[in-house]
PDB file of C-alpha atoms in Angstrom:
ATOM      1  CA  MET A 906      32.633 -53.308  51.396  1.00  0.00           C
ATOM      2  CA  PRO A 907      34.945 -55.198  49.021  1.00  0.00           C
ATOM      3  CA  LYS A 908      37.118 -52.771  47.077  1.00  0.00           C
ATOM      4  CA  PRO A 909      35.970 -52.400  43.445  1.00  0.00           C
ATOM      5  CA  ILE A 910      37.958 -54.810  41.387  1.00  0.00           C
ATOM      6  CA  ALA A 911      38.652 -51.750  38.996  1.00  0.00           C
ATOM      7  CA  ASP A 912      40.455 -49.733  41.741  1.00  0.00           C
ATOM      8  CA  LYS A 913      42.482 -52.759  42.326  1.00  0.00           C
ATOM      9  CA  ARG A 914      43.857 -52.631  38.882  1.00  0.00           C
ATOM     10  CA  ARG A 915      44.226 -48.941  38.665  1.00  0.00           C
ATOM     11  CA  GLU A 916      46.499 -48.872  41.929  1.00  0.00           C
ATOM     12  CA  PHE A 917      48.612 -51.958  40.734  1.00  0.00           C
ATOM     13  CA  ARG A 918      49.393 -50.369  37.734  1.00  0.00           C
ATOM     14  CA  ALA A 919      50.292 -47.226  39.347  1.00  0.00           C
ATOM     15  CA  LEU A 920      52.754 -49.138  41.508  1.00  0.00           C
ATOM     16  CA  HIS A 921      54.867 -49.910  38.269  1.00  0.00           C
ATOM     17  CA  GLU A 922      55.027 -46.258  37.641  1.00  0.00           C
ATOM     18  CA  ARG A 923      57.779 -45.102  39.814  1.00  0.00           C
ATOM     19  CA  GLY A 924      59.653 -46.318  43.146  1.00  0.00           C
ATOM     20  CA  CYS A 925      60.446 -49.912  43.759  1.00  0.00           C
ATOM     21  CA  PHE A 926      58.142 -52.279  45.820  1.00  0.00           C
ATOM     22  CA  VAL A 927      57.983 -55.588  47.021  1.00  0.00           C
ATOM     23  CA  ILE A 928      55.394 -57.974  46.092  1.00  0.00           C
ATOM     24  CA  PRO A 929      55.449 -61.060  48.367  1.00  0.00           C
ATOM     25  CA  ASN A 930      53.479 -64.464  47.460  1.00  0.00           C
ATOM     26  CA  PRO A 931      51.113 -65.836  49.925  1.00  0.00           C
ATOM     27  CA  TRP A 932      49.752 -69.460  49.343  1.00  0.00           C
ATOM     28  CA  ASN A 933      46.666 -69.171  50.494  1.00  0.00           C
ATOM     29  CA  ALA A 934      44.126 -66.974  52.340  1.00  0.00           C
ATOM     30  CA  GLY A 935      45.381 -66.962  55.693  1.00  0.00           C
ATOM     31  CA  SER A 936      48.988 -65.912  54.581  1.00  0.00           C
ATOM     32  CA  ALA A 937      47.302 -63.443  52.019  1.00  0.00           C
ATOM     33  CA  LYS A 938      45.597 -61.391  55.026  1.00  0.00           C
ATOM     34  CA  TYR A 939      48.792 -61.710  56.825  1.00  0.00           C
ATOM     35  CA  LEU A 940      50.922 -60.332  54.476  1.00  0.00           C
ATOM     36  CA  ALA A 941      48.128 -57.447  53.910  1.00  0.00           C
ATOM     37  CA  GLY A 942      48.282 -56.828  57.543  1.00  0.00           C
ATOM     38  CA  MET A 943      51.845 -55.986  57.261  1.00  0.00           C
ATOM     39  CA  GLY A 944      51.382 -53.611  55.104  1.00  0.00           C
ATOM     40  CA  PHE A 945      52.460 -54.546  51.779  1.00  0.00           C
ATOM     41  CA  LYS A 946      50.776 -52.813  48.861  1.00  0.00           C
ATOM     42  CA  ALA A 947      50.096 -55.869  46.583  1.00  0.00           C
ATOM     43  CA  LEU A 948      50.514 -59.937  46.299  1.00  0.00           C
ATOM     44  CA  ALA A 949      51.378 -62.311  43.869  1.00  0.00           C
ATOM     45  CA  THR A 950      50.505 -66.183  43.693  1.00  0.00           C
ATOM     46  CA  THR A 951      53.275 -68.722  43.538  1.00  0.00           C
ATOM     47  CA  SER A 952      52.482 -71.561  41.318  1.00  0.00           C
ATOM     48  CA  ALA A 953      55.182 -73.675  43.462  1.00  0.00           C
ATOM     49  CA  GLY A 954      54.050 -72.384  46.813  1.00  0.00           C
ATOM     50  CA  PHE A 955      50.421 -73.382  45.877  1.00  0.00           C
ATOM     51  CA  ALA A 956      51.026 -76.671  44.402  1.00  0.00           C
ATOM     52  CA  HIS A 957      53.464 -77.620  47.452  1.00  0.00           C
ATOM     53  CA  SER A 958      50.350 -76.848  49.709  1.00  0.00           C
ATOM     54  CA  GLN A 959      47.945 -79.063  47.776  1.00  0.00           C
ATOM     55  CA  GLY A 960      50.392 -81.981  47.845  1.00  0.00           C
ATOM     56  CA  PHE A 961      51.714 -81.641  44.044  1.00  0.00           C
ATOM     57  CA  SER A 962      54.969 -80.458  42.264  1.00  0.00           C
ATOM     58  CA  ASP A 963      55.232 -76.824  40.798  1.00  0.00           C
ATOM     59  CA  GLY A 964      53.613 -77.090  37.161  1.00  0.00           C
ATOM     60  CA  ALA A 965      50.946 -79.592  38.084  1.00  0.00           C
ATOM     61  CA  MET A 966      48.126 -77.928  38.905  1.00  0.00           C
ATOM     62  CA  THR A 967      45.040 -77.856  36.407  1.00  0.00           C
ATOM     63  CA  LEU A 968      43.634 -74.317  35.191  1.00  0.00           C
ATOM     64  CA  THR A 969      40.332 -74.846  36.999  1.00  0.00           C
ATOM     65  CA  ALA A 970      42.497 -74.968  40.270  1.00  0.00           C
ATOM     66  CA  MET A 971      44.701 -72.324  39.336  1.00  0.00           C
ATOM     67  CA  LEU A 972      41.614 -70.140  38.581  1.00  0.00           C
ATOM     68  CA  ASP A 973      39.973 -71.170  41.829  1.00  0.00           C
ATOM     69  CA  HIS A 974      42.891 -70.067  43.740  1.00  0.00           C
ATOM     70  CA  ALA A 975      43.326 -66.721  42.089  1.00  0.00           C
ATOM     71  CA  ARG A 976      39.906 -65.820  42.758  1.00  0.00           C
ATOM     72  CA  GLU A 977      40.402 -66.986  46.368  1.00  0.00           C
ATOM     73  CA  LEU A 978      43.397 -64.718  46.880  1.00  0.00           C
ATOM     74  CA  ALA A 979      41.678 -61.807  45.064  1.00  0.00           C
ATOM     75  CA  GLU A 980      38.724 -61.931  47.555  1.00  0.00           C
ATOM     76  CA  ALA A 981      41.176 -62.487  50.445  1.00  0.00           C
ATOM     77  CA  THR A 982      41.920 -58.998  50.883  1.00  0.00           C
ATOM     78  CA  SER A 983      41.477 -55.276  49.364  1.00  0.00           C
ATOM     79  CA  LEU A 984      44.864 -55.662  47.862  1.00  0.00           C
ATOM     80  CA  PRO A 985      45.674 -55.883  44.264  1.00  0.00           C
ATOM     81  CA  VAL A 986      46.739 -59.544  43.111  1.00  0.00           C
ATOM     82  CA  ASN A 987      49.222 -60.606  40.221  1.00  0.00           C
ATOM     83  CA  VAL A 988      48.884 -64.064  39.108  1.00  0.00           C
ATOM     84  CA  ASP A 989      51.811 -66.561  38.289  1.00  0.00           C
ATOM     85  CA  PHE A 990      49.862 -67.922  35.215  1.00  0.00           C
ATOM     86  CA  GLU A 991      52.732 -70.188  34.193  1.00  0.00           C
ATOM     87  CA  ASN A 992      52.705 -70.780  30.395  1.00  0.00           C
ATOM     88  CA  GLY A 993      48.622 -69.921  30.071  1.00  0.00           C
ATOM     89  CA  PHE A 994      47.788 -73.550  30.555  1.00  0.00           C
ATOM     90  CA  ALA A 995      48.245 -73.937  26.766  1.00  0.00           C
ATOM     91  CA  HIS A 996      50.757 -74.018  23.785  1.00  0.00           C
ATOM     92  CA  GLU A 997      48.860 -72.604  20.900  1.00  0.00           C
ATOM     93  CA  PRO A 998      47.967 -68.640  21.247  1.00  0.00           C
ATOM     94  CA  ASP A 999      44.304 -68.892  20.895  1.00  0.00           C
ATOM     95  CA  LYS A1000      44.154 -71.211  23.470  1.00  0.00           C
ATOM     96  CA  VAL A1001      46.067 -69.149  25.770  1.00  0.00           C
ATOM     97  CA  ALA A1002      44.025 -65.892  25.170  1.00  0.00           C
ATOM     98  CA  GLU A1003      40.965 -68.127  26.077  1.00  0.00           C
ATOM     99  CA  ASN A1004      42.470 -68.937  29.515  1.00  0.00           C
ATOM    100  CA  VAL A1005      43.703 -65.498  29.920  1.00  0.00           C
ATOM    101  CA  ARG A1006      40.179 -64.253  29.632  1.00  0.00           C
ATOM    102  CA  LEU A1007      39.175 -67.115  32.273  1.00  0.00           C
ATOM    103  CA  CYS A1008      41.922 -65.713  34.543  1.00  0.00           C
ATOM    104  CA  VAL A1009      40.807 -62.053  34.257  1.00  0.00           C
ATOM    105  CA  ASP A1010      37.144 -62.637  35.299  1.00  0.00           C
ATOM    106  CA  THR A1011      38.665 -64.070  38.578  1.00  0.00           C
ATOM    107  CA  GLY A1012      39.018 -60.432  39.634  1.00  0.00           C
ATOM    108  CA  ILE A1013      42.879 -60.498  39.632  1.00  0.00           C
ATOM    109  CA  ALA A1014      45.170 -56.749  38.812  1.00  0.00           C
ATOM    110  CA  GLY A1015      47.650 -58.374  36.732  1.00  0.00           C
ATOM    111  CA  LEU A1016      49.079 -61.933  35.462  1.00  0.00           C
ATOM    112  CA  SER A1017      52.400 -63.345  33.694  1.00  0.00           C
ATOM    113  CA  ILE A1018      52.921 -65.404  30.511  1.00  0.00           C
ATOM    114  CA  GLU A1019      55.765 -67.399  30.403  1.00  0.00           C
ATOM    115  CA  ASP A1020      57.863 -69.102  27.539  1.00  0.00           C
ATOM    116  CA  TYR A1021      58.703 -72.402  29.426  1.00  0.00           C
ATOM    117  CA  ARG A1022      56.534 -75.156  27.743  1.00  0.00           C
ATOM    118  CA  ASN A1023      55.924 -76.744  30.815  1.00  0.00           C
ATOM    119  CA  ASP A1024      55.643 -80.155  28.811  1.00  0.00           C
ATOM    120  CA  GLY A1025      58.186 -82.432  31.238  1.00  0.00           C
ATOM    121  CA  THR A1026      61.097 -81.206  28.850  1.00  0.00           C
ATOM    122  CA  GLU A1027      63.567 -78.065  29.922  1.00  0.00           C
ATOM    123  CA  ASN A1028      62.447 -76.518  26.516  1.00  0.00           C
ATOM    124  CA  LEU A1029      61.506 -72.819  26.227  1.00  0.00           C
ATOM    125  CA  TYR A1030      58.924 -72.147  22.913  1.00  0.00           C
ATOM    126  CA  ASP A1031      60.338 -71.062  19.737  1.00  0.00           C
ATOM    127  CA  PHE A1032      60.928 -67.518  19.680  1.00  0.00           C
ATOM    128  CA  ASP A1033      58.073 -66.624  17.266  1.00  0.00           C
ATOM    129  CA  LEU A1034      55.549 -68.996  19.075  1.00  0.00           C
ATOM    130  CA  ALA A1035      56.643 -67.420  22.276  1.00  0.00           C
ATOM    131  CA  VAL A1036      56.016 -64.186  21.165  1.00  0.00           C
ATOM    132  CA  ALA A1037      52.507 -64.755  19.707  1.00  0.00           C
ATOM    133  CA  ARG A1038      51.569 -65.932  22.768  1.00  0.00           C
ATOM    134  CA  VAL A1039      52.377 -62.772  24.686  1.00  0.00           C
ATOM    135  CA  LYS A1040      50.465 -60.945  22.003  1.00  0.00           C
ATOM    136  CA  ALA A1041      47.526 -63.323  22.172  1.00  0.00           C
ATOM    137  CA  ALA A1042      47.244 -62.676  26.049  1.00  0.00           C
ATOM    138  CA  ARG A1043      47.393 -58.996  25.085  1.00  0.00           C
ATOM    139  CA  ALA A1044      44.463 -59.087  23.281  1.00  0.00           C
ATOM    140  CA  ALA A1045      42.408 -60.939  25.523  1.00  0.00           C
ATOM    141  CA  ILE A1046      43.017 -58.519  28.134  1.00  0.00           C
ATOM    142  CA  ASP A1047      42.041 -55.722  25.760  1.00  0.00           C
ATOM    143  CA  LYS A1048      39.087 -57.525  24.323  1.00  0.00           C
ATOM    144  CA  SER A1049      37.847 -57.733  28.175  1.00  0.00           C
ATOM    145  CA  GLY A1050      38.025 -54.073  28.719  1.00  0.00           C
ATOM    146  CA  SER A1051      40.090 -54.508  31.935  1.00  0.00           C
ATOM    147  CA  ASP A1052      43.315 -52.994  32.794  1.00  0.00           C
ATOM    148  CA  VAL A1053      44.963 -56.003  34.013  1.00  0.00           C
ATOM    149  CA  LEU A1054      48.765 -55.602  33.715  1.00  0.00           C
ATOM    150  CA  LEU A1055      50.585 -58.565  31.429  1.00  0.00           C
ATOM    151  CA  THR A1056      54.042 -59.377  32.672  1.00  0.00           C
ATOM    152  CA  GLY A1057      56.155 -61.414  30.017  1.00  0.00           C
ATOM    153  CA  ARG A1058      58.635 -63.834  31.379  1.00  0.00           C
ATOM    154  CA  ALA A1059      61.669 -65.346  30.134  1.00  0.00           C
ATOM    155  CA  GLU A1060      62.663 -68.400  31.589  1.00  0.00           C
ATOM    156  CA  GLY A1061      65.596 -69.527  30.267  1.00  0.00           C
ATOM    157  CA  PHE A1062      67.826 -69.074  33.214  1.00  0.00           C
ATOM    158  CA  LEU A1063      65.743 -71.191  35.170  1.00  0.00           C
ATOM    159  CA  HIS A1064      65.450 -73.938  32.427  1.00  0.00           C
ATOM    160  CA  GLY A1065      68.862 -74.976  31.220  1.00  0.00           C
ATOM    161  CA  LYS A1066      69.241 -71.804  28.993  1.00  0.00           C
ATOM    162  CA  PRO A1067      71.004 -68.871  31.137  1.00  0.00           C
ATOM    163  CA  ASP A1068      71.936 -66.973  27.820  1.00  0.00           C
ATOM    164  CA  LEU A1069      71.369 -62.930  28.601  1.00  0.00           C
ATOM    165  CA  ASP A1070      71.493 -61.819  25.499  1.00  0.00           C
ATOM    166  CA  ASP A1071      68.564 -64.359  24.351  1.00  0.00           C
ATOM    167  CA  ALA A1072      66.436 -63.572  27.591  1.00  0.00           C
ATOM    168  CA  ILE A1073      66.553 -59.743  26.493  1.00  0.00           C
ATOM    169  CA  LYS A1074      65.844 -60.161  23.053  1.00  0.00           C
ATOM    170  CA  ARG A1075      62.967 -62.138  24.077  1.00  0.00           C
ATOM    171  CA  LEU A1076      61.576 -59.453  26.548  1.00  0.00           C
ATOM    172  CA  LYS A1077      62.252 -56.620  24.077  1.00  0.00           C
ATOM    173  CA  ALA A1078      59.885 -58.637  21.887  1.00  0.00           C
ATOM    174  CA  PHE A1079      57.281 -59.389  24.542  1.00  0.00           C
ATOM    175  CA  SER A1080      57.278 -55.811  25.392  1.00  0.00           C
ATOM    176  CA  ASP A1081      56.587 -54.915  21.871  1.00  0.00           C
ATOM    177  CA  ALA A1082      53.627 -57.715  21.609  1.00  0.00           C
ATOM    178  CA  GLY A1083      52.021 -56.064  24.496  1.00  0.00           C
ATOM    179  CA  ALA A1084      53.744 -56.852  27.836  1.00  0.00           C
ATOM    180  CA  ASP A1085      53.751 -54.268  30.740  1.00  0.00           C
ATOM    181  CA  CYS A1086      56.498 -55.488  32.833  1.00  0.00           C
ATOM    182  CA  LEU A1087      59.298 -57.710  32.232  1.00  0.00           C
ATOM    183  CA  TYR A1088      60.780 -60.678  34.256  1.00  0.00           C
ATOM    184  CA  VAL A1089      63.797 -62.824  33.888  1.00  0.00           C
ATOM    185  CA  PRO A1090      63.414 -65.237  36.678  1.00  0.00           C
ATOM    186  CA  GLY A1091      67.013 -66.649  37.527  1.00  0.00           C
ATOM    187  CA  ILE A1092      69.309 -63.649  37.214  1.00  0.00           C
ATOM    188  CA  LYS A1093      71.363 -63.181  40.044  1.00  0.00           C
ATOM    189  CA  THR A1094      74.357 -60.378  39.475  1.00  0.00           C
ATOM    190  CA  ARG A1095      73.925 -56.652  39.567  1.00  0.00           C
ATOM    191  CA  GLU A1096      75.565 -56.366  35.896  1.00  0.00           C
ATOM    192  CA  GLN A1097      72.895 -58.960  34.908  1.00  0.00           C
ATOM    193  CA  ILE A1098      69.831 -56.841  36.391  1.00  0.00           C
ATOM    194  CA  GLU A1099      71.214 -53.668  35.029  1.00  0.00           C
ATOM    195  CA  ALA A1100      71.227 -55.074  31.694  1.00  0.00           C
ATOM    196  CA  VAL A1101      67.687 -56.108  31.685  1.00  0.00           C
ATOM    197  CA  VAL A1102      66.654 -52.619  33.283  1.00  0.00           C
ATOM    198  CA  LYS A1103      68.449 -50.836  30.475  1.00  0.00           C
ATOM    199  CA  ALA A1104      67.467 -53.067  27.480  1.00  0.00           C
ATOM    200  CA  VAL A1105      63.640 -52.840  28.298  1.00  0.00           C
ATOM    201  CA  SER A1106      63.482 -49.055  29.905  1.00  0.00           C
ATOM    202  CA  PRO A1107      61.103 -47.438  30.173  1.00  0.00           C
ATOM    203  CA  LYS A1108      58.992 -50.604  30.905  1.00  0.00           C
ATOM    204  CA  PRO A1109      59.172 -51.643  34.460  1.00  0.00           C
ATOM    205  CA  VAL A1110      61.067 -55.237  35.405  1.00  0.00           C
ATOM    206  CA  ASN A1111      60.465 -57.521  37.964  1.00  0.00           C
ATOM    207  CA  PHE A1112      63.211 -58.925  40.113  1.00  0.00           C
ATOM    208  CA  LEU A1113      62.802 -62.528  41.825  1.00  0.00           C
ATOM    209  CA  ASN A1114      65.003 -62.387  45.150  1.00  0.00           C
ATOM    210  CA  ALA A1115      64.408 -65.985  45.948  1.00  0.00           C
ATOM    211  CA  MET A1116      67.467 -66.267  48.049  1.00  0.00           C
ATOM    212  CA  PRO A1117      69.787 -64.238  50.229  1.00  0.00           C
ATOM    213  CA  LEU A1118      71.887 -62.317  47.413  1.00  0.00           C
ATOM    214  CA  GLY A1119      73.363 -59.637  49.583  1.00  0.00           C
ATOM    215  CA  PHE A1120      70.593 -56.729  47.857  1.00  0.00           C
ATOM    216  CA  THR A1121      68.215 -54.906  49.995  1.00  0.00           C
ATOM    217  CA  VAL A1122      65.066 -53.275  48.663  1.00  0.00           C
ATOM    218  CA  LYS A1123      67.065 -49.700  48.689  1.00  0.00           C
ATOM    219  CA  ASP A1124      70.157 -51.536  46.248  1.00  0.00           C
ATOM    220  CA  LEU A1125      67.397 -52.692  43.518  1.00  0.00           C
ATOM    221  CA  ASP A1126      65.632 -49.535  43.612  1.00  0.00           C
ATOM    222  CA  ALA A1127      69.009 -48.081  42.728  1.00  0.00           C
ATOM    223  CA  MET A1128      69.229 -50.881  39.975  1.00  0.00           C
ATOM    224  CA  GLY A1129      66.367 -49.338  38.537  1.00  0.00           C
ATOM    225  CA  VAL A1130      64.182 -52.337  39.417  1.00  0.00           C
ATOM    226  CA  ARG A1131      60.407 -51.494  39.814  1.00  0.00           C
ATOM    227  CA  ARG A1132      59.025 -54.664  41.429  1.00  0.00           C
ATOM    228  CA  ILE A1133      60.536 -57.292  43.683  1.00  0.00           C
ATOM    229  CA  SER A1134      58.902 -60.964  44.008  1.00  0.00           C
ATOM    230  CA  ILE A1135      60.076 -63.551  45.968  1.00  0.00           C
ATOM    231  CA  GLY A1136      58.295 -66.554  44.287  1.00  0.00           C
ATOM    232  CA  GLY A1137      57.545 -69.504  46.671  1.00  0.00           C
ATOM    233  CA  THR A1138      60.329 -68.796  49.169  1.00  0.00           C
ATOM    234  CA  LEU A1139      57.898 -68.027  52.083  1.00  0.00           C
ATOM    235  CA  SER A1140      56.116 -71.055  51.368  1.00  0.00           C
ATOM    236  CA  ARG A1141      59.534 -73.083  51.713  1.00  0.00           C
ATOM    237  CA  VAL A1142      60.151 -71.029  54.843  1.00  0.00           C
ATOM    238  CA  ALA A1143      56.882 -72.371  56.248  1.00  0.00           C
ATOM    239  CA  MET A1144      57.065 -75.844  55.160  1.00  0.00           C
ATOM    240  CA  THR A1145      60.737 -76.105  56.064  1.00  0.00           C
ATOM    241  CA  ALA A1146      59.712 -75.439  59.961  1.00  0.00           C
ATOM    242  CA  PHE A1147      57.005 -77.945  59.481  1.00  0.00           C
ATOM    243  CA  ILE A1148      59.277 -80.497  58.235  1.00  0.00           C
ATOM    244  CA  LYS A1149      61.877 -79.845  60.831  1.00  0.00           C
ATOM    245  CA  ALA A1150      59.367 -80.019  63.574  1.00  0.00           C
ATOM    246  CA  ALA A1151      57.426 -83.339  62.105  1.00  0.00           C
ATOM    247  CA  ARG A1152      60.954 -84.900  61.791  1.00  0.00           C
ATOM    248  CA  GLU A1153      62.199 -84.004  65.152  1.00  0.00           C
ATOM    249  CA  ILE A1154      58.680 -86.233  66.508  1.00  0.00           C
ATOM    250  CA  ALA A1155      59.279 -89.060  64.244  1.00  0.00           C
ATOM    251  CA  GLU A1156      62.873 -89.543  64.563  1.00  0.00           C
ATOM    252  CA  LYS A1157      63.865 -88.473  68.097  1.00  0.00           C
ATOM    253  CA  GLY A1158      60.433 -88.331  70.171  1.00  0.00           C
ATOM    254  CA  SER A1159      61.062 -84.646  70.651  1.00  0.00           C
ATOM    255  CA  PHE A1160      58.642 -81.783  70.795  1.00  0.00           C
ATOM    256  CA  GLU A1161      61.269 -79.290  71.030  1.00  0.00           C
ATOM    257  CA  GLY A1162      60.752 -77.873  67.693  1.00  0.00           C
ATOM    258  CA  PHE A1163      57.397 -76.222  69.002  1.00  0.00           C
ATOM    259  CA  ALA A1164      59.741 -73.716  70.849  1.00  0.00           C
ATOM    260  CA  GLY A1165      59.114 -70.231  69.828  1.00  0.00           C
ATOM    261  CA  THR A1166      55.709 -70.908  67.930  1.00  0.00           C
ATOM    262  CA  LEU A1167      53.036 -67.873  67.650  1.00  0.00           C
ATOM    263  CA  PRO A1168      50.127 -68.784  70.163  1.00  0.00           C
ATOM    264  CA  ASN A1169      46.981 -69.753  68.751  1.00  0.00           C
ATOM    265  CA  ALA A1170      45.361 -66.603  70.869  1.00  0.00           C
ATOM    266  CA  GLU A1171      47.847 -64.192  68.784  1.00  0.00           C
ATOM    267  CA  LEU A1172      46.700 -65.636  65.480  1.00  0.00           C
ATOM    268  CA  ASN A1173      42.917 -65.703  66.192  1.00  0.00           C
ATOM    269  CA  LYS A1174      43.247 -62.116  67.396  1.00  0.00           C
ATOM    270  CA  PHE A1175      44.755 -60.949  64.092  1.00  0.00           C
ATOM    271  CA  PHE A1176      42.132 -62.971  61.823  1.00  0.00           C
ATOM    272  CA  ASP A1177      39.183 -61.461  64.372  1.00  0.00           C
ATOM    273  CA  GLU A1178      40.284 -57.988  63.708  1.00  0.00           C
ATOM    274  CA  PHE A1179      41.583 -58.294  59.847  1.00  0.00           C
ATOM    275  CA  LYS A1180      39.746 -55.794  57.590  1.00  0.00           C
ATOM    276  CA  PRO A1181      39.794 -56.820  54.121  1.00  0.00           C
TER     277      PRO A1181
END
C-alpha cells in the first residue's frame, strides 16, 4: 500500500530538524528506486539530469513535463521527494503561485524557488521581485493546506554574480518571506558555507556538493549543513560512462567499454524485489 503523502511530507520536514542528510538526485523512476534501495531517506529531482535525459539543455523543459516528472518520482518510491522547481516556470508572483499549487498536487514533499530568471541571460530577479516570488510560493503552499517544505535559492554564484553578501541578504529575505530551507548553489569553501549557516540560523541550509571538494558528510555536518544535495552529478556520471563506451565503438570499433557493467540478472533481481 502506498505511503500517504502527508506522512512523506512529515518525514521530510523532520529530516531538516536535526543532524545532516544526503538527498541524492535521480533522473527517472529506475534511478529513484535504486537510490531508495540503498537506504537514502529522501530524494530530489535534478532539472539538469531530467532535461538531459530527454534530449534538452538544463532549463528548457516545460512546466507540464516537469510536473509529470515530479509525479513519476513521487510515485516511484515511498520516500519524500523535493522538486527543483527552477524559477517556478513564471516571472510574476501570481503565476508562480499558480504553478506551485500544481506542483504541490503531484504529491511531492518539498520544492525550491530560485532567483535566476532563466530567460536566456545570466540575470537574477531584482531583489524585491525575488522576495515577492518566494512569498507567493509560500502563500500558495499554505493555501493548499499541505505541509510542503519550501526552499529559497540564491543563484548568483552560478550565474556570474558570486557575491556572498548579496546572496546572504537574499536568503535572509527569503527566510522572512516564508522559506523553510535556504540554499546558495555554487559556494565551495568552508568559510562560505559557515557564513551562510550562521546568517540564516536556525533555518536549515542545503549545500550542493556536485564535485570533489574534499568534504565528507561528517565535515559538512560539523559546519552546520543540514541537507546535502548533489544536483545532476549522478546523471552525468551515468552519461559519462555511456558516452565513453559509445565513443570507443564509434572511433575504435572496440567494445572494451562494456567491461565491469552490471549484469541484467542483477538489475532484474533488484527491480523484481523492490518494494516501494
